[in-house]
Short mmCIF file of C-alpha atoms and ligand atoms in Angstrom, two decimals:
data_model
loop_
_atom_site.label_atom_id
_atom_site.label_comp_id
_atom_site.label_asym_id
_atom_site.label_seq_id
_atom_site.Cartn_x
_atom_site.Cartn_y
_atom_site.Cartn_z
CA MET A 1 -9.19 3.22 6.55
CA ARG A 2 -5.69 3.00 7.98
CA VAL A 3 -5.12 -0.19 9.95
CA LEU A 4 -2.26 -1.27 12.19
CA VAL A 5 -1.71 -5.04 12.45
CA LEU A 6 0.53 -6.11 15.32
CA GLY A 7 2.09 -9.25 13.93
CA GLY A 8 4.79 -11.88 14.15
CA THR A 9 2.46 -14.87 13.72
CA THR A 10 1.02 -17.04 10.95
CA GLU A 11 -2.37 -15.41 11.52
CA ALA A 12 -0.92 -11.91 11.11
CA SER A 13 0.77 -12.93 7.85
CA ALA A 14 -2.49 -14.43 6.56
CA LEU A 15 -4.36 -11.24 7.48
CA ALA A 16 -1.66 -9.19 5.74
CA GLY A 17 -2.37 -11.20 2.59
CA LEU A 18 -6.11 -10.51 2.87
CA LEU A 19 -5.64 -6.79 3.56
CA ALA A 20 -3.16 -6.38 0.72
CA GLY A 21 -5.89 -7.39 -1.72
CA ASP A 22 -8.57 -5.13 -0.22
CA ALA A 23 -8.68 -1.54 -1.48
CA ARG A 24 -10.77 -0.43 1.51
CA PHE A 25 -7.76 -0.64 3.78
CA ASP A 26 -4.34 0.91 3.94
CA ALA A 27 -2.65 -1.37 6.43
CA THR A 28 0.76 -1.55 8.08
CA LEU A 29 2.14 -4.73 9.61
CA SER A 30 4.27 -4.25 12.71
CA LEU A 31 6.90 -6.80 13.73
CA ALA A 32 8.84 -6.88 17.00
CA GLY A 33 12.09 -7.55 15.15
CA ARG A 34 12.80 -10.84 16.90
CA THR A 35 13.94 -12.47 13.64
CA SER A 36 16.60 -10.81 11.48
CA ALA A 37 15.17 -12.13 8.20
CA PRO A 38 11.38 -12.21 8.57
CA ARG A 39 9.32 -13.67 5.73
CA ALA A 40 8.48 -11.18 2.99
CA GLN A 41 5.06 -9.60 3.52
CA PRO A 42 2.62 -8.14 1.01
CA LEU A 43 1.99 -5.08 3.23
CA ALA A 44 4.02 -2.07 4.30
CA THR A 45 6.00 -3.35 7.28
CA ARG A 46 7.58 -1.57 10.22
CA VAL A 47 9.96 -3.30 12.63
CA GLY A 48 10.76 -2.73 16.32
CA GLY A 49 9.07 -1.51 19.49
CA PHE A 50 6.99 1.69 19.56
CA GLY A 51 8.38 2.85 22.90
CA GLY A 52 5.69 1.62 25.29
CA ILE A 53 2.10 2.83 25.49
CA ASP A 54 3.00 6.50 24.88
CA GLY A 55 5.04 5.63 21.82
CA LEU A 56 2.23 3.52 20.42
CA VAL A 57 -0.32 6.30 21.06
CA ARG A 58 1.93 8.75 19.20
CA TRP A 59 2.36 6.33 16.30
CA LEU A 60 -1.38 5.66 16.01
CA ARG A 61 -2.16 9.38 15.96
CA ALA A 62 0.62 10.28 13.53
CA ALA A 63 -0.45 7.52 11.12
CA ASN A 64 -4.14 8.45 11.47
CA VAL A 65 -5.02 4.82 12.22
CA GLY A 66 -8.72 3.91 12.28
CA ALA A 67 -8.50 0.42 13.81
CA VAL A 68 -5.90 -1.91 15.32
CA ILE A 69 -5.60 -5.68 15.06
CA ASP A 70 -3.50 -7.45 17.67
CA ALA A 71 -2.36 -10.70 16.07
CA THR A 72 0.75 -11.16 18.22
CA HIS A 73 2.00 -14.44 19.65
CA PRO A 74 0.03 -15.89 22.61
CA TYR A 75 3.07 -15.21 24.85
CA ALA A 76 3.58 -11.60 23.71
CA ALA A 77 1.59 -10.25 26.66
CA ARG A 78 3.30 -6.87 27.03
CA MET A 79 2.57 -5.80 23.46
CA SER A 80 -1.07 -6.78 23.93
CA ALA A 81 -1.34 -4.87 27.20
CA ASN A 82 0.15 -1.82 25.48
CA ALA A 83 -2.30 -2.18 22.59
CA VAL A 84 -5.29 -2.32 24.96
CA ALA A 85 -4.07 0.77 26.85
CA ALA A 86 -3.18 2.77 23.72
CA CYS A 87 -6.50 1.99 22.03
CA ALA A 88 -8.37 3.00 25.19
CA GLN A 89 -6.47 6.33 25.21
CA THR A 90 -7.07 7.03 21.53
CA GLY A 91 -10.62 5.63 21.39
CA LEU A 92 -9.63 3.25 18.60
CA PRO A 93 -11.33 -0.12 18.07
CA LEU A 94 -9.04 -3.06 18.85
CA GLY A 95 -9.59 -6.58 17.51
CA SER A 96 -7.48 -9.38 18.99
CA VAL A 97 -6.84 -12.60 17.09
CA VAL A 98 -6.71 -15.28 19.78
CA ARG A 99 -5.22 -18.63 18.85
CA GLN A 100 -6.77 -21.44 20.86
CA PRO A 101 -4.32 -23.31 23.12
CA TRP A 102 -3.62 -27.02 22.65
CA GLN A 103 -5.70 -29.19 24.94
CA GLN A 104 -4.12 -32.02 26.89
CA ARG A 105 -5.43 -35.44 25.89
CA LYS A 106 -5.75 -38.46 28.17
CA ASP A 107 -2.73 -40.07 26.54
CA ASP A 108 -0.57 -36.93 26.91
CA ASN A 109 1.82 -36.69 29.82
CA TRP A 110 2.01 -32.96 30.55
CA CYS A 111 3.23 -31.06 33.58
CA VAL A 112 1.98 -27.48 33.35
CA VAL A 113 4.21 -24.81 34.95
CA PRO A 114 3.87 -21.02 35.05
CA THR A 115 7.32 -19.91 33.80
CA ALA A 116 10.54 -21.05 32.13
CA GLU A 117 12.24 -20.89 35.57
CA ALA A 118 9.61 -23.26 36.95
CA ALA A 119 10.15 -25.54 33.94
CA ALA A 120 13.89 -25.70 34.67
CA ALA A 121 13.13 -26.63 38.30
CA ALA A 122 10.52 -29.21 37.24
CA LEU A 123 13.14 -31.14 35.24
CA GLY A 124 14.45 -32.47 38.56
CA ARG A 125 17.94 -33.37 39.75
CA MET A 126 18.60 -36.46 37.62
CA PRO A 127 20.38 -35.55 34.35
CA LEU A 128 18.04 -35.74 31.37
CA ARG A 129 18.19 -35.09 27.65
CA VAL A 130 15.82 -32.17 27.11
CA LEU A 131 14.35 -30.64 23.96
CA LEU A 132 13.76 -26.93 24.57
CA SER A 133 11.13 -25.68 22.17
CA LEU A 134 10.21 -22.33 23.64
CA GLY A 135 11.99 -19.77 21.48
CA ARG A 136 15.28 -18.15 22.37
CA GLN A 137 14.32 -15.44 24.86
CA GLU A 138 14.08 -17.61 27.98
CA LEU A 139 16.87 -20.14 27.39
CA HIS A 140 18.98 -18.56 30.16
CA ALA A 141 16.47 -19.91 32.71
CA PHE A 142 17.94 -23.38 32.12
CA ALA A 143 21.42 -22.29 33.24
CA ALA A 144 19.99 -22.90 36.73
CA ALA A 145 19.72 -26.63 35.88
CA PRO A 146 23.16 -27.32 34.34
CA GLN A 147 23.04 -31.10 34.98
CA HIS A 148 20.89 -31.69 31.87
CA HIS A 149 21.84 -32.02 28.22
CA TYR A 150 19.75 -29.58 26.22
CA VAL A 151 18.80 -29.41 22.56
CA ALA A 152 17.33 -25.95 21.94
CA ARG A 153 15.46 -25.34 18.72
CA THR A 154 15.17 -21.66 17.82
CA ILE A 155 14.71 -19.60 14.67
CA GLU A 156 17.75 -17.48 15.52
CA PRO A 157 20.72 -18.10 17.83
CA PRO A 158 20.17 -16.94 21.43
CA LEU A 159 21.72 -13.65 22.54
CA GLN A 160 22.06 -14.30 26.28
CA ALA A 161 25.51 -14.70 27.83
CA ALA A 162 24.32 -17.11 30.52
CA LEU A 163 23.19 -20.35 28.90
CA PRO A 164 23.26 -23.93 30.19
CA PRO A 165 26.74 -25.47 29.63
CA ASP A 166 25.62 -28.60 27.79
CA LEU A 167 23.54 -27.03 25.04
CA LYS A 168 23.16 -28.05 21.41
CA LEU A 169 21.60 -25.35 19.25
CA LEU A 170 19.35 -26.28 16.40
CA GLN A 171 18.25 -23.48 14.09
CA ALA A 172 14.97 -24.20 12.36
CA ARG A 173 11.71 -22.47 11.54
CA GLY A 174 8.39 -24.33 11.51
CA PRO A 175 6.08 -25.75 10.37
CA PHE A 176 7.39 -29.15 11.48
CA ASP A 177 5.82 -32.51 10.63
CA ARG A 178 5.38 -35.66 12.68
CA ASP A 179 8.07 -37.68 10.89
CA SER A 180 10.81 -35.08 11.32
CA GLU A 181 9.81 -34.55 14.96
CA MET A 182 9.95 -38.32 15.61
CA ARG A 183 13.36 -38.41 13.96
CA LEU A 184 14.66 -35.52 16.09
CA LEU A 185 13.37 -37.02 19.35
CA LYS A 186 14.85 -40.43 18.55
CA THR A 187 18.20 -39.26 17.12
CA ASP A 188 18.91 -36.97 20.05
CA GLU A 189 17.52 -39.54 22.50
CA ILE A 190 15.29 -36.93 24.08
CA ASP A 191 13.77 -37.84 27.48
CA ILE A 192 11.52 -34.81 27.92
CA ILE A 193 10.28 -31.73 26.04
CA VAL A 194 9.82 -28.20 27.37
CA SER A 195 7.32 -26.28 25.29
CA LYS A 196 5.07 -23.27 25.25
CA ASN A 197 1.39 -23.85 24.57
CA SER A 198 1.54 -21.97 21.28
CA GLY A 199 -1.58 -23.57 19.81
CA GLY A 200 -2.10 -23.91 16.06
CA SER A 201 -0.79 -26.59 13.74
CA ALA A 202 2.70 -25.34 12.81
CA THR A 203 4.45 -26.68 15.92
CA TYR A 204 1.93 -29.26 17.17
CA ALA A 205 3.77 -32.25 15.63
CA LYS A 206 6.24 -32.39 18.54
CA ILE A 207 3.29 -32.86 20.93
CA GLU A 208 1.94 -35.70 18.77
CA ALA A 209 5.40 -37.27 18.53
CA ALA A 210 5.83 -37.03 22.32
CA ARG A 211 2.46 -38.76 22.76
CA GLU A 212 3.47 -41.52 20.37
CA LEU A 213 6.82 -42.05 22.11
CA ASP A 214 5.27 -41.71 25.56
CA LEU A 215 7.53 -38.77 26.42
CA PRO A 216 6.62 -36.24 29.09
CA VAL A 217 6.12 -32.57 28.19
CA ILE A 218 6.68 -29.67 30.56
CA MET A 219 4.23 -27.12 29.26
CA ILE A 220 4.80 -23.46 30.14
CA ALA A 221 1.33 -21.99 30.68
CA ARG A 222 0.17 -19.00 28.70
CA PRO A 223 0.53 -15.58 30.30
CA VAL A 224 -2.50 -13.41 30.94
CA LYS A 225 -2.82 -11.51 27.68
CA PRO A 226 -5.16 -8.52 27.62
CA ALA A 227 -7.37 -8.34 24.53
CA GLY A 228 -9.88 -6.18 22.71
CA HIS A 229 -12.72 -7.68 20.69
CA ILE A 230 -11.83 -11.39 20.42
CA LEU A 231 -11.46 -12.69 16.86
CA ASP A 232 -11.02 -16.34 15.85
CA GLY A 233 -8.73 -15.86 12.88
CA PRO A 234 -7.70 -13.74 9.88
CA GLN A 235 -11.03 -14.07 8.02
CA GLU A 236 -12.99 -12.98 11.07
CA ALA A 237 -10.53 -10.11 11.60
CA LEU A 238 -11.12 -8.93 8.03
CA ALA A 239 -14.91 -9.12 8.48
CA TRP A 240 -14.61 -7.17 11.75
CA LEU A 241 -12.53 -4.49 10.01
CA HIS A 242 -15.16 -4.22 7.27
CA GLY A 243 -17.65 -3.42 9.99
CA ARG A 244 -15.40 -0.63 11.29
CA ALA A 245 -14.57 0.96 7.91
CA PRO A 246 -16.36 4.31 7.32
CA ALA A 247 -19.65 3.70 5.48
CA SER A 248 -18.81 6.20 2.71
CA ARG A 249 -15.74 4.18 1.74
CA ARG A 250 -17.26 0.71 1.94
CA GLY A 251 -17.49 -1.11 -1.35
CA VAL A 252 -14.77 1.01 -2.96
P1 LIG B 301 6.24 -8.84 24.44
O1 LIG B 301 6.96 -9.27 25.67
O2 LIG B 301 4.77 -8.75 24.49
O3 LIG B 301 6.78 -7.46 23.90
C1 LIG B 301 7.92 -6.79 24.40
C2 LIG B 301 8.06 -5.53 23.61
O4 LIG B 301 8.45 -5.82 22.27
C3 LIG B 301 6.78 -4.72 23.47
O5 LIG B 301 6.52 -3.95 24.62
C4 LIG B 301 7.07 -3.91 22.23
O6 LIG B 301 7.99 -2.87 22.52
C5 LIG B 301 7.82 -4.92 21.38
N1 LIG B 301 6.92 -5.65 20.49
C6 LIG B 301 6.37 -6.89 20.66
N2 LIG B 301 5.63 -7.23 19.61
C7 LIG B 301 5.69 -6.20 18.75
C8 LIG B 301 5.14 -5.95 17.45
N3 LIG B 301 4.39 -6.87 16.82
N4 LIG B 301 5.43 -4.76 16.86
C9 LIG B 301 6.21 -3.84 17.47
N5 LIG B 301 6.77 -4.01 18.68
C10 LIG B 301 6.52 -5.19 19.30
O7 LIG B 301 6.61 -9.81 23.23
P2 LIG B 301 8.01 -10.45 22.76
O8 LIG B 301 9.12 -9.92 23.63
O9 LIG B 301 8.12 -10.31 21.30
O10 LIG B 301 7.77 -11.96 23.06
C11 LIG B 301 7.26 -12.46 24.28
C12 LIG B 301 7.13 -13.94 24.15
O11 LIG B 301 6.40 -14.29 22.96
C13 LIG B 301 8.47 -14.62 24.05
O12 LIG B 301 8.45 -15.70 24.94
C14 LIG B 301 8.56 -15.07 22.62
O13 LIG B 301 9.24 -16.31 22.51
C15 LIG B 301 7.11 -15.22 22.20
N6 LIG B 301 7.00 -14.99 20.76
C16 LIG B 301 6.95 -13.73 20.23
C17 LIG B 301 6.84 -13.56 18.86
C18 LIG B 301 6.80 -12.18 18.24
O14 LIG B 301 6.76 -12.08 17.02
N7 LIG B 301 6.82 -11.08 18.99
C19 LIG B 301 6.78 -14.66 18.03
C20 LIG B 301 6.84 -15.92 18.60
C21 LIG B 301 6.96 -16.07 19.97
P3 LIG B 301 7.51 -1.36 22.86
O15 LIG B 301 6.95 -1.41 24.24
O16 LIG B 301 8.76 -0.56 22.73
O17 LIG B 301 6.47 -1.00 21.83
#
């Protein structure tokens, strides 16, 4: 059975590894193209948008896809909405790998806001030293709060023209551990962190380090992300796909 995996996450890469070793499936991994040098994958990979819902419908039909797995990032809401709509139009089964969000603990000091713009406003008027750990796409929102010193950690340099004036760019790709996060927060004398609630373990160390140093975190809430059949992780996604594979080809 031909499978399309919408990826860009650790879970998608893990599923790619599982599918690559399973002769029942002929799978393609799709990446948005947000990073110029994505990690090598064991599956056929395509990169870039499909051209909205219509483009995705065309792609699914042309590739004779039998099932779709949405394993995109928790904040990639548009791709997920397109996947739900395209699968409804084509009658294809859609499984969505949903990564659980981090939960605030009693000893965490979080302020949850709906958007990056709201996060910039929530920093307040007094100049602060801010770690921006939210990817590169929304850094321009902090140009509206130019009084702060920002350290922005991204995988790739930002592309926007309008960025906050006092911005130090730090290029790094997770996973990050507690010790290196403690070091970063102390060396750069960070007062506050702005983060997305990505969930998972790869980028959780900054939340633990903030807790330990008693630093506040402005947490940008997750967007509403439409989903198909909810799946917990790569193993469950593989089992779900096995259930969708045509009976005559099972066990091949
Ligand atoms: P998005 O807003 O949901 O998607 C925007 C468009 O990008 C989609 O409509 C689609 O274009 C294309 N696209 C997204 N994921 C794709 C995939 N796997 N394969 C092919 N095309 C894809 O998602 P985003 O712009 O990538 O990111 C939104 C938020 O998620 C950002 O805040 C970002 O920091 C975060 N995030 C994303 C990723 C990722 O790998 N995408 C990873 C980490 C964090 P068409 O409509 O033309 O098909």
